[in-house]
CSV table of C-alpha atoms in Angstrom, one decimal:
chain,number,residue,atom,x,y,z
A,1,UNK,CA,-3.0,-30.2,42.3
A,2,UNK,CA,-2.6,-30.1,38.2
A,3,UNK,CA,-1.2,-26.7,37.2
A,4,UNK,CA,-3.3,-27.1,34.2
A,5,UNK,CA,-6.5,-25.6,34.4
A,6,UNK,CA,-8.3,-26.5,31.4
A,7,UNK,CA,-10.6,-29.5,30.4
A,8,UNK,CA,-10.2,-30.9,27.0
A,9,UNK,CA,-13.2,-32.2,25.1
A,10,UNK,CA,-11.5,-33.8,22.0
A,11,UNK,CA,-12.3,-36.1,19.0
A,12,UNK,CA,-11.5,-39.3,20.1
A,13,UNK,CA,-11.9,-42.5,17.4
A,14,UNK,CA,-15.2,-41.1,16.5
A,15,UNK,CA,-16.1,-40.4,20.0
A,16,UNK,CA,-15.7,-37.5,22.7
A,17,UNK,CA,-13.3,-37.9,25.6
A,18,UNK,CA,-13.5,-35.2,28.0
A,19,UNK,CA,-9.6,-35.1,29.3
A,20,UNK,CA,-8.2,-33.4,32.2
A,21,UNK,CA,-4.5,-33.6,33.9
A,22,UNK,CA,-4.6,-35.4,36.7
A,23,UNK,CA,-8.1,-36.6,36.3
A,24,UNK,CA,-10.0,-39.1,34.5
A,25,UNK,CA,-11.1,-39.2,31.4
A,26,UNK,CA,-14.1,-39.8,30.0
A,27,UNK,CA,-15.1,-40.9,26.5
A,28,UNK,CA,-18.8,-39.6,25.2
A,29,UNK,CA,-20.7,-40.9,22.2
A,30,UNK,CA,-21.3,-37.2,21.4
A,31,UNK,CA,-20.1,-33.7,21.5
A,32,UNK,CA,-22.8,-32.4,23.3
A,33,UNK,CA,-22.8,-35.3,26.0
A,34,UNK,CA,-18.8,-34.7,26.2
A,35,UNK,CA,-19.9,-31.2,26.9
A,36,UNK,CA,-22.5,-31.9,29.5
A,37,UNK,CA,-19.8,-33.5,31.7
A,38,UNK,CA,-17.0,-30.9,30.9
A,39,UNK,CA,-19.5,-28.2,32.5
A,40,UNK,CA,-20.3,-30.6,35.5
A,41,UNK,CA,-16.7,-31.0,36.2
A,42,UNK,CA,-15.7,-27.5,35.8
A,43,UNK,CA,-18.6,-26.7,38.2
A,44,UNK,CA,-17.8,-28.9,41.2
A,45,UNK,CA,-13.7,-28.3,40.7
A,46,UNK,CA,-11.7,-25.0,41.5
A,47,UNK,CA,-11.5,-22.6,38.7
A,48,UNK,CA,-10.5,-23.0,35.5
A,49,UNK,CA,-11.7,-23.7,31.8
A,50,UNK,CA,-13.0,-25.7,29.2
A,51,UNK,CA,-12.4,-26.0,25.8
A,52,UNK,CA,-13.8,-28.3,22.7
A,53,UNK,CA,-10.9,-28.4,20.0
A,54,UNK,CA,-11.5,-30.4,16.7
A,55,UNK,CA,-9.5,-32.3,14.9
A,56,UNK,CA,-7.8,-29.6,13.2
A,57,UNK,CA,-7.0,-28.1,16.6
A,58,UNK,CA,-9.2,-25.4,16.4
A,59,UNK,CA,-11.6,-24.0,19.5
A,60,UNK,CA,-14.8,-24.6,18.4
A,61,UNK,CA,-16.1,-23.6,22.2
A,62,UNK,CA,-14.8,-22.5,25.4
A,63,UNK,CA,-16.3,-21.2,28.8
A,64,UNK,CA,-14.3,-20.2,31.8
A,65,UNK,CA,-15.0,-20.4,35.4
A,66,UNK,CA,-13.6,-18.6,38.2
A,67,UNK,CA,-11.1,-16.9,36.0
A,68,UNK,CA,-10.5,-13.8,33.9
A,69,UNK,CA,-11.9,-15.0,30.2
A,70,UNK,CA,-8.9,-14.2,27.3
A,71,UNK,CA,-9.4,-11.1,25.7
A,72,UNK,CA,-8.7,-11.7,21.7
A,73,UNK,CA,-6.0,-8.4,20.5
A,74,UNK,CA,-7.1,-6.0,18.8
A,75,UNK,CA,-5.2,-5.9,16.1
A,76,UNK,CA,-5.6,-8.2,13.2
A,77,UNK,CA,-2.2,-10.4,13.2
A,78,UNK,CA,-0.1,-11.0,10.2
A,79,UNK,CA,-0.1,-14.7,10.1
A,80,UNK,CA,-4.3,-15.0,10.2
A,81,UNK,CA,-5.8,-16.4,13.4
A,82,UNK,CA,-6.7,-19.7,11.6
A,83,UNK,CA,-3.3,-20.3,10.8
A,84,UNK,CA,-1.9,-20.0,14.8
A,85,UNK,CA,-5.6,-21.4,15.9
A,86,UNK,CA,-4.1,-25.0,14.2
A,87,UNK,CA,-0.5,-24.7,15.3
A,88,UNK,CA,-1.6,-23.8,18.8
A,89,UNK,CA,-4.3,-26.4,18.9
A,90,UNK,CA,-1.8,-28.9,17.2
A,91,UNK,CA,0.7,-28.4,20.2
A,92,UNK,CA,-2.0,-29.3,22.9
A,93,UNK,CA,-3.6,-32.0,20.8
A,94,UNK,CA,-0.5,-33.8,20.4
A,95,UNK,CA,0.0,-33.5,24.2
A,96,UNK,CA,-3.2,-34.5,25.1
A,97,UNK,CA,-3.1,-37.9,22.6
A,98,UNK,CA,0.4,-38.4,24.0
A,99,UNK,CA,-1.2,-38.7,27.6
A,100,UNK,CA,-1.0,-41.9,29.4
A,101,UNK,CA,-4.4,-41.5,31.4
A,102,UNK,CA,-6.9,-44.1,30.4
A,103,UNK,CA,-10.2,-43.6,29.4
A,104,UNK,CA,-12.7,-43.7,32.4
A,105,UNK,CA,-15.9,-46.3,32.7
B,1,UNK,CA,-15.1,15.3,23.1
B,2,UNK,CA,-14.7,12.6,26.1
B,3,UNK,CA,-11.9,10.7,25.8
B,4,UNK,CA,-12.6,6.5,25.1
B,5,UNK,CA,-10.4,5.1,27.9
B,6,UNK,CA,-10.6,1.4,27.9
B,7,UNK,CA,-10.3,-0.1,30.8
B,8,UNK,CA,-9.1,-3.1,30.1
B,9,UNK,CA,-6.4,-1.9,27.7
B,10,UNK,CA,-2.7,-2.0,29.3
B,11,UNK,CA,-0.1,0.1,27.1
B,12,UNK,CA,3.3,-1.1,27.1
B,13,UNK,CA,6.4,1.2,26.8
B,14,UNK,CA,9.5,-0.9,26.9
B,15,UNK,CA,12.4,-1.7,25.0
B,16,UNK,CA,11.8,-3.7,21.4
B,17,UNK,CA,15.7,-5.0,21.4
B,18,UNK,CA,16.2,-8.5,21.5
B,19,UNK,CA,17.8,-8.2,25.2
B,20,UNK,CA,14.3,-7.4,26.5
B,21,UNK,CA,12.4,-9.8,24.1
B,22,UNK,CA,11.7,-12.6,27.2
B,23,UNK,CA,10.6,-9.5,29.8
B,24,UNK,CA,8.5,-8.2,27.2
B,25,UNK,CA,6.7,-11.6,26.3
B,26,UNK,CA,6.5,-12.3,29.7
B,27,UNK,CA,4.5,-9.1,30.1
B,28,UNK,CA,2.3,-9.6,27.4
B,29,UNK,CA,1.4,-13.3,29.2
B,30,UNK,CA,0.5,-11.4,32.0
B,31,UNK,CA,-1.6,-9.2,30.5
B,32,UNK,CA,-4.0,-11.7,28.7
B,33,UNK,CA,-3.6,-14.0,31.7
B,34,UNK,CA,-5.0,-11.4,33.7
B,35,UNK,CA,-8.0,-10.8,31.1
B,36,UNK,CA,-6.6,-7.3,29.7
B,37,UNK,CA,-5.3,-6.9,26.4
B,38,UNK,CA,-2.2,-5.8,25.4
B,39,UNK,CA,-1.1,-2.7,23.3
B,40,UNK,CA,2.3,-0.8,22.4
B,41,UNK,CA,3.7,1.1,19.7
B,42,UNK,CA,4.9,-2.4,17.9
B,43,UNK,CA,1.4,-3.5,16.8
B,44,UNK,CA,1.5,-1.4,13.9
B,45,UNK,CA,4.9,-0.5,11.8
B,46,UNK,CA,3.3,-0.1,8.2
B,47,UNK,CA,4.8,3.2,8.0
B,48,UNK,CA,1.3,5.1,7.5
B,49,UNK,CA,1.3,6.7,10.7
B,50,UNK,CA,3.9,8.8,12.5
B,51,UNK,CA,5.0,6.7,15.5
B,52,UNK,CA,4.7,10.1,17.8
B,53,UNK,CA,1.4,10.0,16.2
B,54,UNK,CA,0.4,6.5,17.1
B,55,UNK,CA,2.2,6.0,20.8
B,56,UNK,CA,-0.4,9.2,21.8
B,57,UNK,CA,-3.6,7.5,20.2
B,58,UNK,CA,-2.4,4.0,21.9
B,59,UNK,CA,-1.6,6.0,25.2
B,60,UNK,CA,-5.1,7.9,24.8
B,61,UNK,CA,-7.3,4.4,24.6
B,62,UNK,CA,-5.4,3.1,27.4
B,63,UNK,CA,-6.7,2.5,31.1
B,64,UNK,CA,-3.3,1.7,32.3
B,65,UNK,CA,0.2,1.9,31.6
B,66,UNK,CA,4.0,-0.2,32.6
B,67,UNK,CA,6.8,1.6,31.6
B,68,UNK,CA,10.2,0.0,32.0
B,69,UNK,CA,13.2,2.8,32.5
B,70,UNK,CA,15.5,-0.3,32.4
B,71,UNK,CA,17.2,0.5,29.3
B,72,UNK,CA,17.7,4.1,30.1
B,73,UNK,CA,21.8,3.6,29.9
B,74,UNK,CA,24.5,4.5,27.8
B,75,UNK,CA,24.7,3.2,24.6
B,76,UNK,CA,28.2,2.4,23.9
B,77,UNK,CA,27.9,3.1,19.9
B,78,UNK,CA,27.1,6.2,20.5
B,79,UNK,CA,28.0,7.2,24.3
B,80,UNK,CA,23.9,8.5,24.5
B,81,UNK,CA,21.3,7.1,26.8
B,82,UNK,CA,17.9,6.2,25.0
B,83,UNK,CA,15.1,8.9,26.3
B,84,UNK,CA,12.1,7.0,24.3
B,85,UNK,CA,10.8,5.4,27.3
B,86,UNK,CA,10.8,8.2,29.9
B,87,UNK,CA,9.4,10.5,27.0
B,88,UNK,CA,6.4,7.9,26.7
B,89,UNK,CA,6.2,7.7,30.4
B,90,UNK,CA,5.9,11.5,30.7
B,91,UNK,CA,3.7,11.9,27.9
B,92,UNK,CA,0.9,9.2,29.9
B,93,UNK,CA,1.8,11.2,33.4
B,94,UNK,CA,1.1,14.3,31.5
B,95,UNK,CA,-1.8,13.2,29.7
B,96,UNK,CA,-3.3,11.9,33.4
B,97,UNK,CA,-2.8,15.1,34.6
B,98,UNK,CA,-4.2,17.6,32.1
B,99,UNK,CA,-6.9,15.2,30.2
B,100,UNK,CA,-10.4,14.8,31.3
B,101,UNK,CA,-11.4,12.8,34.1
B,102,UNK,CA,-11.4,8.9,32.2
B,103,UNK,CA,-7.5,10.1,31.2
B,104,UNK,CA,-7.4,11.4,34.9
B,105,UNK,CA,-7.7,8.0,36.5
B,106,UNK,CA,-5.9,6.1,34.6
B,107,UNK,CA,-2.6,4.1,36.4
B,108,UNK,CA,0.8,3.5,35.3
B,109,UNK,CA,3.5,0.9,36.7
B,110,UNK,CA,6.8,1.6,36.6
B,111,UNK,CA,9.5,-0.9,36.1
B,112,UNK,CA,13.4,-0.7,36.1
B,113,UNK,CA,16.5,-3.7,37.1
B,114,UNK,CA,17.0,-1.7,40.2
B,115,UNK,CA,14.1,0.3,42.1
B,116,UNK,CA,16.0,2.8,43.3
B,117,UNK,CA,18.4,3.1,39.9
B,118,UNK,CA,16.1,6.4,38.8
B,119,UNK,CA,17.1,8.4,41.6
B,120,UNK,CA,20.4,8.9,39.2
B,121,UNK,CA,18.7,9.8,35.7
B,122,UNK,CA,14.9,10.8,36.9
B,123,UNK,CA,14.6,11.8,39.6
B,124,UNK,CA,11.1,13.7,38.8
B,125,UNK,CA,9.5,10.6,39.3
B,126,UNK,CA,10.6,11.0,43.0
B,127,UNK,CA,7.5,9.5,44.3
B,128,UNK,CA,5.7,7.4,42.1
B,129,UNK,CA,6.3,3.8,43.6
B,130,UNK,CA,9.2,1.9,41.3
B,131,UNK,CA,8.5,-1.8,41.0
B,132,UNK,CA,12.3,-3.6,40.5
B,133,UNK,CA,12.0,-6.9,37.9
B,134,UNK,CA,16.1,-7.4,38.4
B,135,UNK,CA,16.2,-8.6,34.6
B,136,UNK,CA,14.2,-11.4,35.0
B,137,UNK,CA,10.9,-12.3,33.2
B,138,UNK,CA,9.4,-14.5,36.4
B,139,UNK,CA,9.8,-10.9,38.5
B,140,UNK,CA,8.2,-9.1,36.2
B,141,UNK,CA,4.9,-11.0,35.2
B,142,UNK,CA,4.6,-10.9,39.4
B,143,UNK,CA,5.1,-7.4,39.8
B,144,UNK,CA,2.5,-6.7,36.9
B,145,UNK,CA,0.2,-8.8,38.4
B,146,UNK,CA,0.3,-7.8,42.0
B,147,UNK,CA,0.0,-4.2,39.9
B,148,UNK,CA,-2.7,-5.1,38.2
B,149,UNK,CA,-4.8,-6.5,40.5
B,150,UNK,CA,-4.5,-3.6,42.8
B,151,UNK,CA,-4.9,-0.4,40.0
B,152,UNK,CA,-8.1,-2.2,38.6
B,153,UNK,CA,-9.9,-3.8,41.7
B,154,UNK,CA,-10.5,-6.7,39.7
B,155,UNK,CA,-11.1,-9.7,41.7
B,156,UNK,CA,-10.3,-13.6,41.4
B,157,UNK,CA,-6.9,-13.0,39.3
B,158,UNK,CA,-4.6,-16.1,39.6
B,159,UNK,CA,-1.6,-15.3,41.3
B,160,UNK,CA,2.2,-14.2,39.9
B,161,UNK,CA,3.4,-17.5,40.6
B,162,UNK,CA,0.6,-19.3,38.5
B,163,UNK,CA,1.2,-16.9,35.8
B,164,UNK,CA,4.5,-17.6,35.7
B,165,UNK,CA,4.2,-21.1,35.9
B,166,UNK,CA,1.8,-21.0,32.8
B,167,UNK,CA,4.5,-18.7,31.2
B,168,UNK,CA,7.0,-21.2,31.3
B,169,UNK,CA,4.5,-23.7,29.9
B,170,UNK,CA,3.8,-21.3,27.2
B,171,UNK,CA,7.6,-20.8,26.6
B,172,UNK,CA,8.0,-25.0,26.4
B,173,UNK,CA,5.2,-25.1,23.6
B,174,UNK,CA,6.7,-22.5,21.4
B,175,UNK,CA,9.0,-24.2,19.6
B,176,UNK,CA,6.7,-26.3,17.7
B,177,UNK,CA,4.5,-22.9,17.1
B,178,UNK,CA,7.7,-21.2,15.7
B,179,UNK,CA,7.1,-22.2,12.1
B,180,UNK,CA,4.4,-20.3,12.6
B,181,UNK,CA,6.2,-17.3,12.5
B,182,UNK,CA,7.9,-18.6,8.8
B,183,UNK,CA,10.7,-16.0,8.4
B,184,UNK,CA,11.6,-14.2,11.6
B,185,UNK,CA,13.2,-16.1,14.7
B,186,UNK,CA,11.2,-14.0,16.8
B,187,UNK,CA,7.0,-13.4,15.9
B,188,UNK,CA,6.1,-10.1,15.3
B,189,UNK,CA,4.3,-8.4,18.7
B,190,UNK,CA,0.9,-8.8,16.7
B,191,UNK,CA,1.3,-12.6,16.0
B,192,UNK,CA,2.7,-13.3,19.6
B,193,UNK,CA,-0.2,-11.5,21.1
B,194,UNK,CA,-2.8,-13.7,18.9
B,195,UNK,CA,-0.4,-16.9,20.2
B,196,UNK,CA,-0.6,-16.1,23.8
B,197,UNK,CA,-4.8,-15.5,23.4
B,198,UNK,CA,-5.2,-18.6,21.3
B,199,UNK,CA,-2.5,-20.5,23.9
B,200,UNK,CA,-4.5,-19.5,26.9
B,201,UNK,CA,-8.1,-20.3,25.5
B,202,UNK,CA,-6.9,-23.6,24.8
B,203,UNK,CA,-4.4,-24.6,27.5
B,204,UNK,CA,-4.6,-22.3,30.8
C-alpha cells in the first residue's frame, strides 16, 4: 500500500494527468475532467487527498477525505506563503515528473 | 469576559536550542498532521511584546498544551538548571485550575527523555501521567499523537507510525526548500510551520 496519500492533478504537455503512487495515471484534456476522476478515485480508495498544483507549483485546489484537513498557522510567515507555496510545490512537481509510471488509456 | 479557548490550538513549551530543533519539528508535523495548529512563544520575537506577556496570551487561546521538562538540567556555563519550561507548564496547570470553565478543560502532555526523571526536580507533578520520547523525534510525534487523539476525542487521526513516516518524507524534501529560508540554516518556527501546512496540503 503507497504511503503517499495524495492524488496529483498536474499540467501535463497541455493536458491533465491525474497521478497517484502506485497507481495509474491518467491524462485529461481538461482540469475539470482531471478533477472529475481525482474525486472518483479518492472516493472508492482509503483516505487521503487530492490536490491540483499548476505549473508554478502552487495549490490551486485541494479536498481531503477521511483525514484531518491542514489547518493554515496563524501567524503570517516571514518568507510570504507564495514564496514556500512554489518551493514546496516545486519539490513534489519535480518528483512527480521524475515518476516512471506511464500514462493510463 | 469568557475566555476564547481554541480547540484546535496546541501550545508548545519546549526548548528553542538547536539540540531539540528535530523533536521540536517533529512536533509541529504532528500537530498539522493531526489537523491542529501549532503555537509557542517563537512565532513572534519582534520585540513589541514582553515574552511573559505573550507565552500567557498564547497559553490563554490554547485548548491544549505539551510541555517537554527534557532540558530541565544543569547547564554547565553556569552550573544552573533552566526553570522556563516548568514555569510555562505551571502557569497552563494554574491557569486550568483557577480560569473559567473553557480554561478549565483544557489538557496538557507532558514530555521528558526519561518518564520517571521528574520525580528528582518536580516532583509536584506527582501524578500527572509523563509521556517518555528518549530523545528521539519518531517517539515523540507518537506520543503526541496517541495524546492527541485521546484529549480531543477526535476521530479518524492517522496513526504515529504514519506520521512519522510522512515526517521523514517531509525531512527528505527539505533540502531543496532550504533556500527558502535564504539566511538562516534553520527556518524561523513561523516559516517552518507555513512549510509543514503547504508540505501536507500538497504531499500527505
Amino acid at each position: 500500500m503507497p504511503q503517499n496519500k495524495t492524488v496529483h492533478v498536474i499540467p501535463s504537455d497541455g493536458s491533465w494527468a491525474v497521478r497517484s503512487e502506485g497507481r495509474r495515471s491518467t491524462v485529461h484534456s481538461t482540469q475539470a475532467e482531471a478533477i472529475t476522476a481525482a474525486r472518483q478515485m479518492m472516493k472508492n480508495g482509503p483516505s487521503g487527498q487530492f490536490v491540483v498544483l499548476e505549473r508554478s507549483g502552487r495549490i490551486v485546489k485541494s479536498e481531503t477525505y477521511r483525514l484531518p484537513k491542514v489547518r493554515t498557522p496563524p501567524r503570517k510567515s516571514r518568507l510570504g506563503k507564495k514564496k514556500i507555496e512554489e518551493a514546496v510545490g516545486s519539490v513534489v512537481l519535480d518528483r512527480l515528473n521524475s515518476d516512471s509510471l506511464p500514462p493510463g488509456a | 469576559m469568557r475566555s476564547r479557548v481554541r480547540r484546535d490550538h496546541v501550545f508548545i513549551n519546549c526548548p528553542f536550542d538547536q539540540g531539540y530543533r528535530a523533536i521540536l519539528d517533529g512536533i509541529v508535523f504532528a500537530i498539522y498532521d493531526l489537523g491542529f495548529v501549532a503555537l509557542c512563544a517563537l512565532e513572534d520575537d519582534d520585540g513589541g511584546e514582553i515574552r511573559l506577556s505573550k507565552i500567557e496570551r498564547i497559553i490563554e487561546e490554547c485548548g491544549f498544551g505539551i510541555h517537554d521538562l527534557s532540558a530541565v538540567a544543569i547547564d554547565p556555563a553556569t552550573n544552573l538548571p533552566r526553570f522556563n519550561m516548568p514555569l510555562e507548564l505551571g502557569l497552563f496547570l494554574g491557569c486550568k485550575r483557577f480560569g473559567d470553565e473553557p480554561q478549565r478543560k483544557t489538557k496538557c502532555l507532558i514530555l521528558d527523555n526519561d518518564r520517571y526523571r521528574y520525580r528528582n526536580f518536580i516532583s509536584d507533578v506527582a501524578g500527572q501521567d509523563i509521556h517518555a520520547h528518549g530523545g528521539q523525534a519518531r517517539e515523540a510525534i507518537i506520543e503526541v499523537r496517541n495524546w492527541l487523539a485521546g484529549a480531543s476525542g477526535r476521530k479518524l487521526l492517522p496513526g504515529g507510525a504514519k506520521v512519522s513516516a510522512r515526517y521523514e518524507r517531509f525531512q527528505a524534501d527539505l533540502p531543496p526548500l532550504r533556500p527558502c529560508s535564504s539566511r538562516s540554516r534553520q527556518p524561523h518556527f513561523v516559516d517552518f510551520s507555513e512549510m509543514v501546512s503547504i508540505w501536507l496540503k500538497a504531499d500527505r
